[in-house]
Amino acid sequence: ISVALLVLPSAASAATVTNGGYTATDNIPFQWEELGTPAKIPVAGATRVLGSNDDSFTGPINLGFSFKFFNQAYTQLQITSNGLLTFGGSFSNPDNTDLGQMMPFHTEPMIAVAWDDWTTTYSGTDGVYYKTQGAPGSQSFTVEWRNTKAYDTASNSNSSPVSFEAVLYEGTNAI
């Protein structure tokens, strides 16, 4: 199973509009990019992080360009094992919540790509990969959560692996 999230500025045909000027749509073609291999080796230019981790996050990672998110420019982000991209700090809370309600905990600005309690500690799981590519002015930053599994103490590792990714685009600030 593969899941991809694409959030674009409101110029695209909208399925749902948020107050922040982003629009969720499924009308935009998406090209999946493999950043890792079955042998858990990053493809050229990619970096593997958060292998064999649960409820973890990276330190600041340079995007390679300035990305505006809700009118704030960022050059770094943090990646969590639980399907979040955060700006200006990180947290590893695995309990997703209704994003339309007040959060029961402090958060940094975030993109909830596929926020859930994911783990890369079970058999058959891999890790998270990221890569910046393209020419200056039109670069992209891709994050792939590869073969993660839902954390479940009852079944331990019986769930099927899931892969999902997000791409941040320089200039357009599309996600």
PDB file of C-alpha atoms in Angstrom:
ATOM      1  CA  ILE A   1       0.000   0.000   0.000  1.00  0.00           C
ATOM      2  CA  SER A   2       1.355   3.429  -0.885  1.00  0.00           C
ATOM      3  CA  VAL A   3      -0.069   6.739   0.273  1.00  0.00           C
ATOM      4  CA  ALA A   4       0.896  10.163  -1.054  1.00  0.00           C
ATOM      5  CA  LEU A   5      -0.175  13.563   0.244  1.00  0.00           C
ATOM      6  CA  LEU A   6      -0.278  16.545  -2.045  1.00  0.00           C
ATOM      7  CA  VAL A   7      -1.288  19.952  -0.682  1.00  0.00           C
ATOM      8  CA  LEU A   8      -1.131  22.899  -3.060  1.00  0.00           C
ATOM      9  CA  PRO A   9      -1.758  26.640  -2.945  1.00  0.00           C
ATOM     10  CA  SER A  10      -5.424  27.418  -3.574  1.00  0.00           C
ATOM     11  CA  ALA A  11      -5.061  27.944  -7.344  1.00  0.00           C
ATOM     12  CA  ALA A  12      -5.811  24.258  -7.993  1.00  0.00           C
ATOM     13  CA  SER A  13      -9.289  22.722  -8.149  1.00  0.00           C
ATOM     14  CA  ALA A  14     -10.206  22.114  -4.524  1.00  0.00           C
ATOM     15  CA  ALA A  15     -11.647  19.194  -2.644  1.00  0.00           C
ATOM     16  CA  THR A  16     -11.095  20.887   0.740  1.00  0.00           C
ATOM     17  CA  VAL A  17      -9.805  24.368   1.606  1.00  0.00           C
ATOM     18  CA  THR A  18      -8.121  25.281   4.882  1.00  0.00           C
ATOM     19  CA  ASN A  19      -7.830  28.755   6.344  1.00  0.00           C
ATOM     20  CA  GLY A  20      -4.108  28.830   5.607  1.00  0.00           C
ATOM     21  CA  GLY A  21      -4.363  29.192   1.843  1.00  0.00           C
ATOM     22  CA  TYR A  22      -3.556  25.565   1.051  1.00  0.00           C
ATOM     23  CA  THR A  23      -5.891  23.314  -0.880  1.00  0.00           C
ATOM     24  CA  ALA A  24      -6.117  19.534  -0.790  1.00  0.00           C
ATOM     25  CA  THR A  25      -6.774  18.002  -4.178  1.00  0.00           C
ATOM     26  CA  ASP A  26      -6.462  14.718  -5.986  1.00  0.00           C
ATOM     27  CA  ASN A  27      -6.493  16.385  -9.416  1.00  0.00           C
ATOM     28  CA  ILE A  28      -2.706  16.777  -9.661  1.00  0.00           C
ATOM     29  CA  PRO A  29      -0.661  13.911 -11.138  1.00  0.00           C
ATOM     30  CA  PHE A  30       1.856  12.586  -8.637  1.00  0.00           C
ATOM     31  CA  GLN A  31       5.066  10.778  -9.537  1.00  0.00           C
ATOM     32  CA  TRP A  32       6.236   8.459  -6.758  1.00  0.00           C
ATOM     33  CA  GLU A  33       9.979   8.572  -6.176  1.00  0.00           C
ATOM     34  CA  GLU A  34      11.788   5.630  -4.622  1.00  0.00           C
ATOM     35  CA  LEU A  35      14.497   6.943  -2.288  1.00  0.00           C
ATOM     36  CA  GLY A  36      15.514   3.585  -0.848  1.00  0.00           C
ATOM     37  CA  THR A  37      16.204   0.090  -2.102  1.00  0.00           C
ATOM     38  CA  PRO A  38      15.015  -3.311  -0.821  1.00  0.00           C
ATOM     39  CA  ALA A  39      18.493  -3.681   0.713  1.00  0.00           C
ATOM     40  CA  LYS A  40      17.810  -0.532   2.828  1.00  0.00           C
ATOM     41  CA  ILE A  41      20.362   1.478   0.861  1.00  0.00           C
ATOM     42  CA  PRO A  42      19.564   5.067  -0.161  1.00  0.00           C
ATOM     43  CA  VAL A  43      19.511   5.861  -3.871  1.00  0.00           C
ATOM     44  CA  ALA A  44      22.116   8.378  -5.094  1.00  0.00           C
ATOM     45  CA  GLY A  45      21.772  11.665  -3.244  1.00  0.00           C
ATOM     46  CA  ALA A  46      19.300  10.351  -0.648  1.00  0.00           C
ATOM     47  CA  THR A  47      19.881   9.867   3.078  1.00  0.00           C
ATOM     48  CA  ARG A  48      18.343   7.170   5.298  1.00  0.00           C
ATOM     49  CA  VAL A  49      17.258   8.155   8.822  1.00  0.00           C
ATOM     50  CA  LEU A  50      15.045   6.706  11.562  1.00  0.00           C
ATOM     51  CA  GLY A  51      15.692   3.043  10.751  1.00  0.00           C
ATOM     52  CA  SER A  52      14.784   0.759  13.698  1.00  0.00           C
ATOM     53  CA  ASN A  53      13.018   3.606  15.495  1.00  0.00           C
ATOM     54  CA  ASP A  54       9.724   4.226  17.215  1.00  0.00           C
ATOM     55  CA  ASP A  55       8.335   7.613  18.289  1.00  0.00           C
ATOM     56  CA  SER A  56      11.566   9.315  17.200  1.00  0.00           C
ATOM     57  CA  PHE A  57      12.584  12.391  15.241  1.00  0.00           C
ATOM     58  CA  THR A  58      15.622  13.763  13.475  1.00  0.00           C
ATOM     59  CA  GLY A  59      17.550  16.866  14.324  1.00  0.00           C
ATOM     60  CA  PRO A  60      17.236  19.828  11.962  1.00  0.00           C
ATOM     61  CA  ILE A  61      17.717  18.850   8.296  1.00  0.00           C
ATOM     62  CA  ASN A  62      18.639  21.452   5.691  1.00  0.00           C
ATOM     63  CA  LEU A  63      16.137  21.663   2.838  1.00  0.00           C
ATOM     64  CA  GLY A  64      18.684  23.212   0.466  1.00  0.00           C
ATOM     65  CA  PHE A  65      16.317  26.133  -0.243  1.00  0.00           C
ATOM     66  CA  SER A  66      13.862  28.442   1.499  1.00  0.00           C
ATOM     67  CA  PHE A  67      10.328  27.031   1.782  1.00  0.00           C
ATOM     68  CA  LYS A  68       7.396  29.243   2.791  1.00  0.00           C
ATOM     69  CA  PHE A  69       4.807  27.492   4.949  1.00  0.00           C
ATOM     70  CA  PHE A  70       1.852  29.652   6.002  1.00  0.00           C
ATOM     71  CA  ASN A  71       3.862  32.740   4.976  1.00  0.00           C
ATOM     72  CA  GLN A  72       6.834  31.838   7.194  1.00  0.00           C
ATOM     73  CA  ALA A  73      10.125  30.976   5.454  1.00  0.00           C
ATOM     74  CA  TYR A  74      11.991  27.862   6.617  1.00  0.00           C
ATOM     75  CA  THR A  75      15.309  26.392   5.495  1.00  0.00           C
ATOM     76  CA  GLN A  76      15.227  23.373   7.825  1.00  0.00           C
ATOM     77  CA  LEU A  77      12.729  20.826   9.096  1.00  0.00           C
ATOM     78  CA  GLN A  78      12.581  17.786  11.344  1.00  0.00           C
ATOM     79  CA  ILE A  79      11.168  14.402  10.337  1.00  0.00           C
ATOM     80  CA  THR A  80       9.343  12.151  12.805  1.00  0.00           C
ATOM     81  CA  SER A  81       8.921   8.398  12.571  1.00  0.00           C
ATOM     82  CA  ASN A  82       5.185   9.016  13.036  1.00  0.00           C
ATOM     83  CA  GLY A  83       4.594  10.676   9.654  1.00  0.00           C
ATOM     84  CA  LEU A  84       5.121  14.341  10.549  1.00  0.00           C
ATOM     85  CA  LEU A  85       7.318  17.080   9.136  1.00  0.00           C
ATOM     86  CA  THR A  86       7.857  19.872  11.665  1.00  0.00           C
ATOM     87  CA  PHE A  87       9.436  23.306  11.403  1.00  0.00           C
ATOM     88  CA  GLY A  88      11.333  25.054  14.205  1.00  0.00           C
ATOM     89  CA  GLY A  89      11.424  22.062  16.551  1.00  0.00           C
ATOM     90  CA  SER A  90       9.989  18.597  16.852  1.00  0.00           C
ATOM     91  CA  PHE A  91       7.940  16.255  18.949  1.00  0.00           C
ATOM     92  CA  SER A  92       7.294  12.549  18.618  1.00  0.00           C
ATOM     93  CA  ASN A  93       3.703  12.282  19.870  1.00  0.00           C
ATOM     94  CA  PRO A  94       2.188   9.223  18.150  1.00  0.00           C
ATOM     95  CA  ASP A  95      -1.393  10.177  19.025  1.00  0.00           C
ATOM     96  CA  ASN A  96      -2.909  12.004  16.099  1.00  0.00           C
ATOM     97  CA  THR A  97      -5.805  14.302  16.800  1.00  0.00           C
ATOM     98  CA  ASP A  98      -8.452  16.367  15.035  1.00  0.00           C
ATOM     99  CA  LEU A  99      -6.390  19.151  13.466  1.00  0.00           C
ATOM    100  CA  GLY A 100      -9.457  21.396  13.456  1.00  0.00           C
ATOM    101  CA  GLN A 101      -9.478  21.407  17.259  1.00  0.00           C
ATOM    102  CA  MET A 102      -7.055  22.869  19.765  1.00  0.00           C
ATOM    103  CA  MET A 103      -4.106  20.540  20.237  1.00  0.00           C
ATOM    104  CA  PRO A 104      -3.870  18.971  23.706  1.00  0.00           C
ATOM    105  CA  PHE A 105      -0.095  19.514  23.604  1.00  0.00           C
ATOM    106  CA  HIS A 106       2.348  22.122  22.291  1.00  0.00           C
ATOM    107  CA  THR A 107       3.313  21.720  18.675  1.00  0.00           C
ATOM    108  CA  GLU A 108       5.587  23.375  16.185  1.00  0.00           C
ATOM    109  CA  PRO A 109       4.290  24.206  12.691  1.00  0.00           C
ATOM    110  CA  MET A 110       3.830  20.827  11.012  1.00  0.00           C
ATOM    111  CA  ILE A 111       2.743  18.933   7.947  1.00  0.00           C
ATOM    112  CA  ALA A 112       0.831  15.813   8.985  1.00  0.00           C
ATOM    113  CA  VAL A 113       1.702  13.605   6.015  1.00  0.00           C
ATOM    114  CA  ALA A 114       0.265  10.413   7.503  1.00  0.00           C
ATOM    115  CA  TRP A 115       0.283  11.052  11.242  1.00  0.00           C
ATOM    116  CA  ASP A 116      -0.093   7.824  13.158  1.00  0.00           C
ATOM    117  CA  ASP A 117       1.878   5.569  15.484  1.00  0.00           C
ATOM    118  CA  TRP A 118       4.333   4.147  12.918  1.00  0.00           C
ATOM    119  CA  THR A 119       7.416   2.104  13.724  1.00  0.00           C
ATOM    120  CA  THR A 120      10.435   0.822  11.833  1.00  0.00           C
ATOM    121  CA  THR A 121      11.419  -1.645  14.564  1.00  0.00           C
ATOM    122  CA  TYR A 122       9.405  -4.658  13.327  1.00  0.00           C
ATOM    123  CA  SER A 123      10.571  -7.299  10.878  1.00  0.00           C
ATOM    124  CA  GLY A 124      10.082  -6.212   7.271  1.00  0.00           C
ATOM    125  CA  THR A 125      10.285  -2.488   8.026  1.00  0.00           C
ATOM    126  CA  ASP A 126      12.867  -0.054   6.702  1.00  0.00           C
ATOM    127  CA  GLY A 127      13.160   3.649   7.638  1.00  0.00           C
ATOM    128  CA  VAL A 128      12.730   7.187   6.397  1.00  0.00           C
ATOM    129  CA  TYR A 129      14.652   8.689   3.473  1.00  0.00           C
ATOM    130  CA  TYR A 130      15.026  12.254   2.252  1.00  0.00           C
ATOM    131  CA  LYS A 131      16.571  13.969  -0.738  1.00  0.00           C
ATOM    132  CA  THR A 132      16.905  17.480  -2.187  1.00  0.00           C
ATOM    133  CA  GLN A 133      17.148  17.621  -5.963  1.00  0.00           C
ATOM    134  CA  GLY A 134      16.802  19.921  -8.939  1.00  0.00           C
ATOM    135  CA  ALA A 135      18.329  23.186 -10.092  1.00  0.00           C
ATOM    136  CA  PRO A 136      18.424  26.204  -7.754  1.00  0.00           C
ATOM    137  CA  GLY A 137      15.133  28.064  -8.034  1.00  0.00           C
ATOM    138  CA  SER A 138      13.142  24.912  -8.821  1.00  0.00           C
ATOM    139  CA  GLN A 139      14.367  22.357  -6.301  1.00  0.00           C
ATOM    140  CA  SER A 140      12.291  19.820  -4.422  1.00  0.00           C
ATOM    141  CA  PHE A 141      12.729  18.092  -1.068  1.00  0.00           C
ATOM    142  CA  THR A 142      11.243  14.586  -0.898  1.00  0.00           C
ATOM    143  CA  VAL A 143      10.685  12.544   2.263  1.00  0.00           C
ATOM    144  CA  GLU A 144       9.748   8.862   1.965  1.00  0.00           C
ATOM    145  CA  TRP A 145       8.579   6.771   4.917  1.00  0.00           C
ATOM    146  CA  ARG A 146       9.455   3.349   3.507  1.00  0.00           C
ATOM    147  CA  ASN A 147       7.888   0.108   4.717  1.00  0.00           C
ATOM    148  CA  THR A 148       6.740   1.372   8.098  1.00  0.00           C
ATOM    149  CA  LYS A 149       4.228  -0.560  10.183  1.00  0.00           C
ATOM    150  CA  ALA A 150       1.541   0.487  12.619  1.00  0.00           C
ATOM    151  CA  TYR A 151       2.717   0.068  16.194  1.00  0.00           C
ATOM    152  CA  ASP A 152       0.602  -2.637  17.802  1.00  0.00           C
ATOM    153  CA  THR A 153       1.773  -4.532  20.864  1.00  0.00           C
ATOM    154  CA  ALA A 154      -0.892  -7.211  20.394  1.00  0.00           C
ATOM    155  CA  SER A 155       0.122  -8.273  16.873  1.00  0.00           C
ATOM    156  CA  ASN A 156       3.729  -7.058  17.138  1.00  0.00           C
ATOM    157  CA  SER A 157       4.543  -7.287  13.431  1.00  0.00           C
ATOM    158  CA  ASN A 158       1.529  -8.804  11.700  1.00  0.00           C
ATOM    159  CA  SER A 159       0.430  -5.575  10.014  1.00  0.00           C
ATOM    160  CA  SER A 160       1.334  -4.925   6.390  1.00  0.00           C
ATOM    161  CA  PRO A 161       4.092  -2.391   5.704  1.00  0.00           C
ATOM    162  CA  VAL A 162       3.035   1.018   4.431  1.00  0.00           C
ATOM    163  CA  SER A 163       5.051   3.543   2.412  1.00  0.00           C
ATOM    164  CA  PHE A 164       4.155   7.196   1.951  1.00  0.00           C
ATOM    165  CA  GLU A 165       5.944  10.390   0.983  1.00  0.00           C
ATOM    166  CA  ALA A 166       5.714  14.160   0.772  1.00  0.00           C
ATOM    167  CA  VAL A 167       7.437  16.575  -1.595  1.00  0.00           C
ATOM    168  CA  LEU A 168       8.103  20.255  -0.826  1.00  0.00           C
ATOM    169  CA  TYR A 169       8.670  22.465  -3.871  1.00  0.00           C
ATOM    170  CA  GLU A 170      10.896  25.535  -3.944  1.00  0.00           C
ATOM    171  CA  GLY A 171       9.373  28.677  -5.449  1.00  0.00           C
ATOM    172  CA  THR A 172       5.748  27.511  -5.577  1.00  0.00           C
ATOM    173  CA  ASN A 173       5.860  26.321  -1.950  1.00  0.00           C
ATOM    174  CA  ALA A 174       3.546  23.496  -2.979  1.00  0.00           C
ATOM    175  CA  ILE A 175       3.469  20.338  -0.888  1.00  0.00           C
TER     176      ILE A 175
END
